[in-house]
XYZ file of C-alpha atoms in Angstrom:
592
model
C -95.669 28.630 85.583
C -92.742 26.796 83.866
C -91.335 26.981 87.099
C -94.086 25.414 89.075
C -94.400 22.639 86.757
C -91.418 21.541 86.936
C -91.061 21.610 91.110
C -94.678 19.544 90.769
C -92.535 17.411 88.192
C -89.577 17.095 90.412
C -91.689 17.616 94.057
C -95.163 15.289 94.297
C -97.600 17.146 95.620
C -97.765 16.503 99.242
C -100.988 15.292 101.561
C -101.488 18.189 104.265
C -104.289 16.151 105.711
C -102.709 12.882 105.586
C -99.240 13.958 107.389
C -100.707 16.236 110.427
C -97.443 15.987 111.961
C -94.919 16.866 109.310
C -93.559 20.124 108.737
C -95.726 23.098 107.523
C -96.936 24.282 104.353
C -94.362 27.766 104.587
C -91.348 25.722 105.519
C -91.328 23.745 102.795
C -92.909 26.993 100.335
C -89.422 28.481 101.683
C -87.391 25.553 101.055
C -88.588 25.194 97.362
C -87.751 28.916 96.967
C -84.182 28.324 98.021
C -83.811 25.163 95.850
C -85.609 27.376 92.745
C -82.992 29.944 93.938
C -80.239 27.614 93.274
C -81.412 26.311 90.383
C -81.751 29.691 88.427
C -77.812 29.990 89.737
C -77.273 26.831 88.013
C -78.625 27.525 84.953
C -77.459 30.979 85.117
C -73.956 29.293 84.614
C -74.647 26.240 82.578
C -75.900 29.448 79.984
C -72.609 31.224 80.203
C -70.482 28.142 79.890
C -72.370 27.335 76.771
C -71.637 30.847 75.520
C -67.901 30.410 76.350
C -68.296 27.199 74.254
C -69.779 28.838 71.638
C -67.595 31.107 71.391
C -64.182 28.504 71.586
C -66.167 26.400 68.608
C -66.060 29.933 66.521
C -62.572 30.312 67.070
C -62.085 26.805 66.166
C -63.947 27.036 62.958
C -62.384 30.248 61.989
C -58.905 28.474 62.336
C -60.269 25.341 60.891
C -60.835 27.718 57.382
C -57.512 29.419 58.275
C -55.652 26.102 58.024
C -57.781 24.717 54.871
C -56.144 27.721 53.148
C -52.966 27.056 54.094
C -53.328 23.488 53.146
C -54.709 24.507 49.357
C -51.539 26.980 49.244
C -49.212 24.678 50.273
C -50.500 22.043 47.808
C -50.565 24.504 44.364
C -46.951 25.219 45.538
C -46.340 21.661 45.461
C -47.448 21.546 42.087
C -45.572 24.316 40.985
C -42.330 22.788 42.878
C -43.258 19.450 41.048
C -43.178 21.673 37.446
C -40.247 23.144 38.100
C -38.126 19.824 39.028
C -39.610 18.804 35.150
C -38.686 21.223 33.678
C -34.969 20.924 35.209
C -34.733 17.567 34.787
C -35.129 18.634 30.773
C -32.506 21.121 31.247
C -30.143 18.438 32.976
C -30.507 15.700 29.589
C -30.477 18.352 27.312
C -27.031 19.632 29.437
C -25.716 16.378 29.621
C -25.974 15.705 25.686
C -24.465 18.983 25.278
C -22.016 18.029 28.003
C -21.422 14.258 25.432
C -20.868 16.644 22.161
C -18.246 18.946 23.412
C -16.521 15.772 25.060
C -16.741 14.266 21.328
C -15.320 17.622 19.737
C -12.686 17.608 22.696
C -11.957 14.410 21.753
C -11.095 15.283 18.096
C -9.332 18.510 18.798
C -6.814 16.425 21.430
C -6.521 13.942 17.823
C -5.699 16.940 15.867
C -3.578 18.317 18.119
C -1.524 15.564 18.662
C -1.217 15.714 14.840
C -0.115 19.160 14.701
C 2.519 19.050 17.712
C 4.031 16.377 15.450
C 3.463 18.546 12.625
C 4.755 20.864 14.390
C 7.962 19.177 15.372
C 8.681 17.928 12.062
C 8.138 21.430 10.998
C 10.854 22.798 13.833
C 13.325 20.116 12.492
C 12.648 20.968 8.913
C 13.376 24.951 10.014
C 16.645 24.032 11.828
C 17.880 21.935 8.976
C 16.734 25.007 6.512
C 18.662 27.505 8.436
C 21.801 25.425 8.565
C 21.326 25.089 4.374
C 20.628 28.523 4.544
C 24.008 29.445 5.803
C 25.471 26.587 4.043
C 24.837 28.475 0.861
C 25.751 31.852 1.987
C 28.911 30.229 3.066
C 29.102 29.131 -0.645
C 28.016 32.133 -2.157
C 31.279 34.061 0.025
C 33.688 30.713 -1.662
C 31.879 31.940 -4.867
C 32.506 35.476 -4.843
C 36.275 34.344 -3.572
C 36.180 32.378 -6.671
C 35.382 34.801 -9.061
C 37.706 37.432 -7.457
C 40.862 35.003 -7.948
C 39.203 33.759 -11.317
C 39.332 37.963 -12.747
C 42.876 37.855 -11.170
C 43.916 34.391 -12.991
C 42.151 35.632 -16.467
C 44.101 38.795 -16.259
C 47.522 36.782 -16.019
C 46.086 34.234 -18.149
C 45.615 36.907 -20.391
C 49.372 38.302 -20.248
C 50.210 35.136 -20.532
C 48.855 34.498 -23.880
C 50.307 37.382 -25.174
C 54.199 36.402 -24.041
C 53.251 32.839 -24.981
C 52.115 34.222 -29.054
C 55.050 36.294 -29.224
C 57.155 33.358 -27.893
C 55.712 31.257 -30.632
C 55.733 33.857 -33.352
C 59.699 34.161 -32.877
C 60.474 30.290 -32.104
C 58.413 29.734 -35.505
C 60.036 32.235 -37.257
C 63.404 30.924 -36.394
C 62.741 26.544 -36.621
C 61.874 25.259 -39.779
C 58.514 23.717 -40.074
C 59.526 19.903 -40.408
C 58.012 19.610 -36.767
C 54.013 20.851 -37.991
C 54.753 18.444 -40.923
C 55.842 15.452 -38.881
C 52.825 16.374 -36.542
C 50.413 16.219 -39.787
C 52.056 13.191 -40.577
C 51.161 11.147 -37.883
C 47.519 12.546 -38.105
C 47.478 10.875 -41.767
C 48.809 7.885 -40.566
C 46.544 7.441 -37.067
C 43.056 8.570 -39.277
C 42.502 11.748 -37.189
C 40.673 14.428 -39.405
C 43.139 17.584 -40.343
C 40.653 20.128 -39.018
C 40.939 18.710 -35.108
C 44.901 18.464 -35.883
C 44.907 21.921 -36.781
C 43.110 22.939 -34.090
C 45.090 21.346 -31.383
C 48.419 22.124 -32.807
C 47.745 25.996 -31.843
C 47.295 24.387 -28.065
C 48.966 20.835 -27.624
C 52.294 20.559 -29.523
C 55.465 20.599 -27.592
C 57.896 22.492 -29.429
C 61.509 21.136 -28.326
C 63.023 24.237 -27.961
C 64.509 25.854 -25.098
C 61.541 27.857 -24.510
C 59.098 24.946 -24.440
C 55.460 25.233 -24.048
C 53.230 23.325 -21.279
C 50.811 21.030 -22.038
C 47.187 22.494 -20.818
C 44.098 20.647 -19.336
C 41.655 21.849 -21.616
C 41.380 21.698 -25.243
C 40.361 24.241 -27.664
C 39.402 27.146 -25.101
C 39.004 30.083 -26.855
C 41.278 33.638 -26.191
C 39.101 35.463 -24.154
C 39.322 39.191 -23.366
C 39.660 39.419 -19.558
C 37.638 43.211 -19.907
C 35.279 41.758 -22.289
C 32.574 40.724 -19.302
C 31.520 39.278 -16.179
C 32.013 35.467 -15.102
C 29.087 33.423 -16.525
C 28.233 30.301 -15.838
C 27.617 27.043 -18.056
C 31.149 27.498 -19.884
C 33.832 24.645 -20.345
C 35.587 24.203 -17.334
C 39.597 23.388 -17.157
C 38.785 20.205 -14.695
C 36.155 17.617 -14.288
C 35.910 15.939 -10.941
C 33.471 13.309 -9.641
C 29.974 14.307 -10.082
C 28.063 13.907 -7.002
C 24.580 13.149 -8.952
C 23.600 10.842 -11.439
C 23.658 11.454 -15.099
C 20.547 10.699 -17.241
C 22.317 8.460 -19.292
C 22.919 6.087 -16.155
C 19.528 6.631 -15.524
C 17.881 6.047 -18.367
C 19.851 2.631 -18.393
C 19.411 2.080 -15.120
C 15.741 1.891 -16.060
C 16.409 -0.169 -19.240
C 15.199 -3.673 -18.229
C 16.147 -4.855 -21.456
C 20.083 -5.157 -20.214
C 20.365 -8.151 -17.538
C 20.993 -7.105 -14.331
C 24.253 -8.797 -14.375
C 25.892 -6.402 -17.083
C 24.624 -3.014 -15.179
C 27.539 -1.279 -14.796
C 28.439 0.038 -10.881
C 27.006 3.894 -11.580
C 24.094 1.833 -12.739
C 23.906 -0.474 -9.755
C 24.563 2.342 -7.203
C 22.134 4.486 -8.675
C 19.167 1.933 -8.378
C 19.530 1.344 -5.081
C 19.637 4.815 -4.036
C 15.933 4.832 -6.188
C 15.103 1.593 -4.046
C 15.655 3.359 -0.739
C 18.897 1.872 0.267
C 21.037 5.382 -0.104
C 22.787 4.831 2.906
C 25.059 2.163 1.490
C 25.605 3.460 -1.962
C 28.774 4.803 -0.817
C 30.402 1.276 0.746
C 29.054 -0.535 -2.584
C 30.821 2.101 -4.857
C 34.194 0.330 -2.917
C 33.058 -3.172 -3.769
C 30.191 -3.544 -6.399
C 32.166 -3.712 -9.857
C 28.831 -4.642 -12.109
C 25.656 -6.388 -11.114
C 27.083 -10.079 -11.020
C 28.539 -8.531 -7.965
C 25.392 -8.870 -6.027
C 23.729 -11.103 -7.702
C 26.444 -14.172 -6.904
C 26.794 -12.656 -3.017
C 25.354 -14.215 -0.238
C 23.970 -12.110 3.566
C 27.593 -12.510 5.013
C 28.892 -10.779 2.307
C 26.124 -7.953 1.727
C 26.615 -7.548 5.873
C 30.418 -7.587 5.422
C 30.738 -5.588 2.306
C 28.307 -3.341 2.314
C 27.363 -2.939 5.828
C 23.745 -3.989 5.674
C 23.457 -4.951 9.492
C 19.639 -4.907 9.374
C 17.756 -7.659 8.335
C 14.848 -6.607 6.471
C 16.997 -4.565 5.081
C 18.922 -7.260 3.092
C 15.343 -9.204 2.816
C 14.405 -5.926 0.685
C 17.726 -6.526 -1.473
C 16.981 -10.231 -1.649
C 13.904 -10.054 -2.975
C 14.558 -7.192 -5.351
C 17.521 -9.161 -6.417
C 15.114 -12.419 -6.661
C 12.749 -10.746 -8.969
C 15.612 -9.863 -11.413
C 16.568 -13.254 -11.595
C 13.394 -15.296 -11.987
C 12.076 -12.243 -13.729
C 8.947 -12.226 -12.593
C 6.562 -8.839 -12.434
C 4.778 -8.639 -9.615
C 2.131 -5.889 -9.087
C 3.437 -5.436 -5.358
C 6.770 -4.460 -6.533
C 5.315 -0.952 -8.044
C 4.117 0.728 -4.382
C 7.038 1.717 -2.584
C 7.647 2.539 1.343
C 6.031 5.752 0.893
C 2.511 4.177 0.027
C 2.983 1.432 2.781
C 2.892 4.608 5.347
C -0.365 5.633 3.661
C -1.858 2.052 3.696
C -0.764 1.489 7.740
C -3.229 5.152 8.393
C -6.130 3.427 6.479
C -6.138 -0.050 7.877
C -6.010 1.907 11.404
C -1.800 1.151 12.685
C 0.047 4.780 12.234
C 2.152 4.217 15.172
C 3.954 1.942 13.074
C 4.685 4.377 10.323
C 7.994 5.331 11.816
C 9.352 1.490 12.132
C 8.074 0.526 8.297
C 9.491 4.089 6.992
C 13.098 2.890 8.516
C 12.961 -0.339 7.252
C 11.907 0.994 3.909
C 9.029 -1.605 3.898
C 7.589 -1.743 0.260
C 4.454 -3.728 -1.189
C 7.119 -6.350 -2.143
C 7.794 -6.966 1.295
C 4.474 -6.828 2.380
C 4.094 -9.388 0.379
C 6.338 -11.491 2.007
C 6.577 -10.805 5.806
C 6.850 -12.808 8.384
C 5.954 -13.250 12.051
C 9.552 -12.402 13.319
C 9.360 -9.577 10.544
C 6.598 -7.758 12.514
C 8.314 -8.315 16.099
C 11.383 -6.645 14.417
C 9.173 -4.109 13.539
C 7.866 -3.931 16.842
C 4.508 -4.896 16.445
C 3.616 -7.005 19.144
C -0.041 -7.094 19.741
C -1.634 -10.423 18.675
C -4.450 -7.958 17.630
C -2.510 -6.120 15.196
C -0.806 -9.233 13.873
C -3.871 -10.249 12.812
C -5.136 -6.788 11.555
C -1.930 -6.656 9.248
C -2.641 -10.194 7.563
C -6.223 -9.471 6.821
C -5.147 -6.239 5.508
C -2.542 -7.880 3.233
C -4.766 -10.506 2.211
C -7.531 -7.940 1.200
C -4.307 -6.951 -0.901
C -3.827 -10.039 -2.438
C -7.637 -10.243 -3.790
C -7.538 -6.822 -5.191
C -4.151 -8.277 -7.275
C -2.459 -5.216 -5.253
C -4.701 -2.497 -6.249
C -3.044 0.757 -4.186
C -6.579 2.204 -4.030
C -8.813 -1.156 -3.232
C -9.155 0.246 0.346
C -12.304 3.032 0.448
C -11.224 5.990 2.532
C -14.828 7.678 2.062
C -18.103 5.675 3.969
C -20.160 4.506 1.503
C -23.705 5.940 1.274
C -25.954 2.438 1.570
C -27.645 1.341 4.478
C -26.810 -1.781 4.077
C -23.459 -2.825 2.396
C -22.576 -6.132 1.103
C -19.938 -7.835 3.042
C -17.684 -7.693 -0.248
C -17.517 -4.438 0.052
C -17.322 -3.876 3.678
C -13.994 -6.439 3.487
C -12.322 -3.020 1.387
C -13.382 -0.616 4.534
C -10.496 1.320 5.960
C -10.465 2.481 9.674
C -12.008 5.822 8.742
C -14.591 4.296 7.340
C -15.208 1.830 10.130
C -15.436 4.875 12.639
C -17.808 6.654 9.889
C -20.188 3.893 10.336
C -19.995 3.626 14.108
C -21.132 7.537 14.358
C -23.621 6.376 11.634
C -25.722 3.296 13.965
C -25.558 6.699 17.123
C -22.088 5.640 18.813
C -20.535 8.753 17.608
C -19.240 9.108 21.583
C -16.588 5.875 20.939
C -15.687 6.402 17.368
C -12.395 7.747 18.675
C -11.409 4.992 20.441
C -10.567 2.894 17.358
C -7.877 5.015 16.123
C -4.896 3.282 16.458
C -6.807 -0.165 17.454
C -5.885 -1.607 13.490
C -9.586 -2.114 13.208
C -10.698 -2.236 9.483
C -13.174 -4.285 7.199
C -10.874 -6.978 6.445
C -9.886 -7.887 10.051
C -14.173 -7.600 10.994
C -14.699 -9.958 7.680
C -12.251 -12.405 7.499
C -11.419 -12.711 11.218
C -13.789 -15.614 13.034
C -12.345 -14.606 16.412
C -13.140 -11.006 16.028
C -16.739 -10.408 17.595
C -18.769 -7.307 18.795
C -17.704 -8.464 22.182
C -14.209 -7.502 20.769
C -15.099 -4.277 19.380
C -16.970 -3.610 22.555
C -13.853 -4.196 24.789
C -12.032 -1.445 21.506
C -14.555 1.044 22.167
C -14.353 0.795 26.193
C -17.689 -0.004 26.146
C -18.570 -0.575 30.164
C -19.572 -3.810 30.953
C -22.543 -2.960 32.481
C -24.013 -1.079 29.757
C -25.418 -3.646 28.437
C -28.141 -1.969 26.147
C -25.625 -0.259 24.459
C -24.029 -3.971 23.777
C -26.983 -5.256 22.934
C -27.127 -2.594 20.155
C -23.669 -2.858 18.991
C -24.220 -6.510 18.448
C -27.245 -5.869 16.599
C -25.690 -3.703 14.288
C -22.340 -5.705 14.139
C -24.528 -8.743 12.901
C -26.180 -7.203 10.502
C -23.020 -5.513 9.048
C -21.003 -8.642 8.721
C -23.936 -10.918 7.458
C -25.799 -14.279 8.208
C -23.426 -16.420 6.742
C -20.246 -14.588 8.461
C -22.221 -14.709 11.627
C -22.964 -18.115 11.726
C -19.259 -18.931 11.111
C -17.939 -16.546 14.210
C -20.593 -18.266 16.398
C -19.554 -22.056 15.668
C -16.023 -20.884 15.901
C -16.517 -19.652 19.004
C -18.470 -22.282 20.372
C -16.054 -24.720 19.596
C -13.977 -27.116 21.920
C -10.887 -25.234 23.299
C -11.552 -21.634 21.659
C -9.688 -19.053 22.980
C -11.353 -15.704 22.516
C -9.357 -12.369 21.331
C -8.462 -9.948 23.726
C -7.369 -6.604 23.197
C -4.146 -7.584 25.742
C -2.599 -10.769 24.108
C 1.053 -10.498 22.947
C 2.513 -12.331 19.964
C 6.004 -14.295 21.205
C 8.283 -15.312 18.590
C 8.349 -19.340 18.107
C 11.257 -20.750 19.306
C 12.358 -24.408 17.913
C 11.666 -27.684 20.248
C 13.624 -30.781 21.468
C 11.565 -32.430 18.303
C 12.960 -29.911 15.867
C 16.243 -29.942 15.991
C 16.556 -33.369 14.109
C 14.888 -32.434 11.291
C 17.229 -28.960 10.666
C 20.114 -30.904 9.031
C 17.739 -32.982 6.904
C 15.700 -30.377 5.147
C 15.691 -26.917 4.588
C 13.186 -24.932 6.922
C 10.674 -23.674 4.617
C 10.096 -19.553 5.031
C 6.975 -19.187 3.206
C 5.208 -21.611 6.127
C 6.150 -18.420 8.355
C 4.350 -15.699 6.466
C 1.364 -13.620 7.578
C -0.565 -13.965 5.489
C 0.520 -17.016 2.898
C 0.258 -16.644 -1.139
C -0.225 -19.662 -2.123
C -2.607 -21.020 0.445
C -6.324 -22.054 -0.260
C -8.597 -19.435 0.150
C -12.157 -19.918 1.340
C -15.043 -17.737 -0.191
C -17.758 -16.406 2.635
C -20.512 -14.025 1.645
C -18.395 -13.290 -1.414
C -15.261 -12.822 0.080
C -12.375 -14.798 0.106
C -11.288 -16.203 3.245
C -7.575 -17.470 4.617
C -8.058 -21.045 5.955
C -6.423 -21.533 9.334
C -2.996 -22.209 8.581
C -2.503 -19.047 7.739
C -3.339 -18.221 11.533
C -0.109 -19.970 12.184
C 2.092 -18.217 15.430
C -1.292 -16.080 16.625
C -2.332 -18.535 19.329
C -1.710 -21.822 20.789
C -4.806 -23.859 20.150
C -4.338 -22.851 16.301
C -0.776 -24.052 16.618
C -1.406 -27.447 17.831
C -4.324 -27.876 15.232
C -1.809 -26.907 11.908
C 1.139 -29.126 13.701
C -1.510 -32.039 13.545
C -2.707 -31.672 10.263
C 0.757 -31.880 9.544
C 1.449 -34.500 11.054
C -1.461 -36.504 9.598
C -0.103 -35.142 6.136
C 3.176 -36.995 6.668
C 1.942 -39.900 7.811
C -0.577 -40.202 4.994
C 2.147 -39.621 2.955
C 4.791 -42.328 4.169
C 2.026 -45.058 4.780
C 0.995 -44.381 0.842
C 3.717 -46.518 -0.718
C 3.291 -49.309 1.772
C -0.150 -49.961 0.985
């Protein structure tokens, strides 16, 4: 019925009486039968392509949900891969700060090894020159045992000797009459020697004119010894008394004795103080030519060169100055540390390559005291940077009155020091507080830099950009700078602060560098004329200058900037025109 519906649908129904000629009812019945025929085929395969496309959209649903798995798998590994990278990027910062300590501890095991392969040299030398004592004395001890042998051998003669020598005397005494022992008494009485000393030297000394005469011996009043009676022994009299290589206590003691001017020490005196001041190595030229202390006091540096072979010049500067002090006498609390101390005090301010120069110069405080530009480049210390290190050092000296302990060695346990005592901070201590504000990593790099409180203090050119450039702190690390800085400030103080900033933004300032090199001054066209008029005035060339003005800045006394004198040009020109304002201040005063 479907079916005939829809051929009425498709086919109007057609007029058999209207169209009497068309074709017939059963042609056209048979025609619609083909066209249903074809139509069934039709539809017949329209249904099985739409169950071939059911089927392809089941397969492509099935893979759909294949692929949505794969996608959820592929993102919880993601996840997982995205934990993992975490967890080694933890492992990598926690390596890397493990990586920073054992660099640190590498660091300080290539300091102390340097250290002990000195040590370690110094000990090699010390066992070479202990071996060669060593066989020194056993070549002594094989003398000494020849020495005793021929001793035994001379006692026994000496002892036969004796006996014909008594007999001798028994029968030449027996046959002269004894005018001669009463003559000798005689002139005892009359020269005041006791009878007892007579008597006892008689027996040994007197010359009997006889033909059988006795010989006068070496040694008075040795008693007759029995050559069996015992072994050699030691601390006896002995039959000759040469030069004694060492000092007695007596010359010692007076030495000492400051109450006896210096011009009536005798030349054992002399000699033996300056072997006590370190100059040993001439004591045996000045035993030729020193005959009391006048001696050196009224010679002049041709003659200590000449005479005594002093060819190096703080060497006679040390003699000069020792000599000076007897003269004007004058204590000064520098003269009581020696060289040995100034090797100490170059570790703590932060210089120990310069222990070996100072050591053969025999630099004491005294000198210290009184060194000069040239003095350093003698000593070869040519770093503008440790020029300046050395006269903050020696002025933190001179405002501790020469204290040997005013530096601290130990950090101190406050937060927040005052500058005062920051100023007495040694290098160790400096480095202490550097692992202290979490730079523990470049605490190494100071040592040997001569960085100490006194140079941070009292030094206006000496900024954190300074210690920065020490501590080879890149450039472009520039939160660690900003850090340092922080912490510098606050260690050196507002006041300080301030001061290092106007100083450095003044008009032709010329910033410290860890490169610049100290040249020694050398006279002008200008200069010359004024060499024969006056004398050239030393103590204008010191370090560090005594007598000079000293500022005070958070409690600490500060040099003034003459004492900068021969560290850089701009400072220099500024002292040579104050100068020259001085002078002509001074010559247009007794015009007006």
């Amino acid at each position: 019925t479907k079916q005939n519906s829809d051929v009425s649908q498709h086919f109007p129904p057609v007029n058999l009486h209207s169209n009497a000629n068309s074709e017939s009812y059963q042609e056209r019945l048979s025609r619609l039968e083909g066209d249903k025929e074809s139509l069934i085929l039709q539809v017949s395969v329209l249904t099985d392509q739409v169950e071939a496309q059911g089927v392809k959209i089941s397969d492509l649903e099935s893979s759909l949900m294949e692929h949505r798995h794969k996608l959820n798998s592929t993102e919880e590994m993601l996840q997982q891969e995205l934990l993992h990278r975490a967890s080694l990027e933890n492992q990598k910062l926690s390596l890397m700060g493990e990586v920073s300590y054992l660099k640190l501890k590498l660091a300080d095991m290539e300091g102390k090894q340097g250290h002990g392969g000195e040590r370690q040299h110094k000990a090699e030398g010390l066992l070479k020159e202990l071996r060669i004592l060593k066989d020194k004395v056993e070549h002594l001890e094989d003398q000494k045992l020849q020495y005793e042998k021929k001793l035994k051998a001379t006692k026994v003669k000496e002892s036969s000797a004796l006996c014909a020598v008594w007999t001798l005397h028994y029968t030449i005494t027996s046959q002269i009459p004894p005018l001669t022992v009463h003559s000798a008494f005689l002139k005892a009485v009359q020269s005041d020697v006791p009878a007892k000393l007579i008597t006892g030297s008689v027996s040994s000394h007197i010359i009997f004119s006889s033909p059988h005469r006795l010989r006068r011996t070496q040694s008075g009043g040795l008693p007759a010894t029995d050559p069996d009676s015992g072994q050699f022994r030691r601390g006896g009299l002995r039959a000759t008394a040469g030069p004694r290589l060492t000092r007695t206590p007596e010359s010692f003691d007076s030495a000492r004795d400051m109450n006896i001017p210096f011009s009536q020490w005798t030349k054992e005196q002399v000699c033996g103080w300056l072997e006590d001041y370190g100059l040993g190595q001439y004591v045996s030229l000045s035993r030729q030519w020193v005959e009391n202390g006048q001696t050196l006091l009224s010679a002049t540096p041709q003659d200590f060169e000449k005479e005594m072979g002093l060819k190096n010049p703080l060497h006679r500067k040390k003699l000069q100055l020792a000599l000076r002090a007897f003269t004007t006498k004058a204590i000064e609390k520098s003269s009581e540390l020696d060289h040995i101390w100034v090797t100490r005090w170059l570790d703590d301010i932060g210089l120990p390559q310069y222990k070996d120069q100072f050591h053969e110069a025999r630099i004491d405080g005294r000198m210290i005291q009184y060194l000069t530009v040239n003095d350093l480049l003698t000593l070869k210390v040519t770093s503008q940077l440790h020029h300046l290190s050395i006269k903050c050092a020696i002025h933190v000296l001179h405002a501790n009155k020469f204290n040997p302990n005013c530096l601290r060695r130990r950090p101190v346990e406050e937060k927040h020091p005052p500058p005062s005592e920051v100023v007495q901070w040694s290098n160790h201590c400096v480095m202490e507080w550097l692992r202290a504000v979490d730079l523990a990593e470049y605490a190494p790099n100071l040592r040997g830099s001569g960085v100490h409180g006194g140079l941070i203090i009292l030094e206006p050119r000496f900024s954190s950009e300074t210690l920065a450039l020490l501590l080879n702190i890149p450039p472009q690390k520039t939160l660690l700078r900003r850090h340092l800085a922080t912490a510098f400030s606050a260690l050196v103080g507002l006041q300080a602060m301030q001061e290092k900033r106007e100083y450095g933004n003044a008009t032709g300032h010329v910033p410290l560098t860890t490169t610049a090199k100290v040249k020694p001054k050398k006279l002008g066209f200008t200069q010359f004329s004024h060499l024969r008029k006056r004398k050239p005035d030393e103590s204008a060339d010191y370090i560090c200058p005594i007598d000079s003005g000293a500022l005070t800045v958070n409690g600490v006394s500060r040099l003034p900037s003459s004492a900068q004198r021969g560290l850089s040009p701009r400072l220099d020109r500024q002292a040579e025109r104050e100068e020259q304002v001085g002078i002509k201040a001074q010559t247009n005063g007794p015009k007006q």
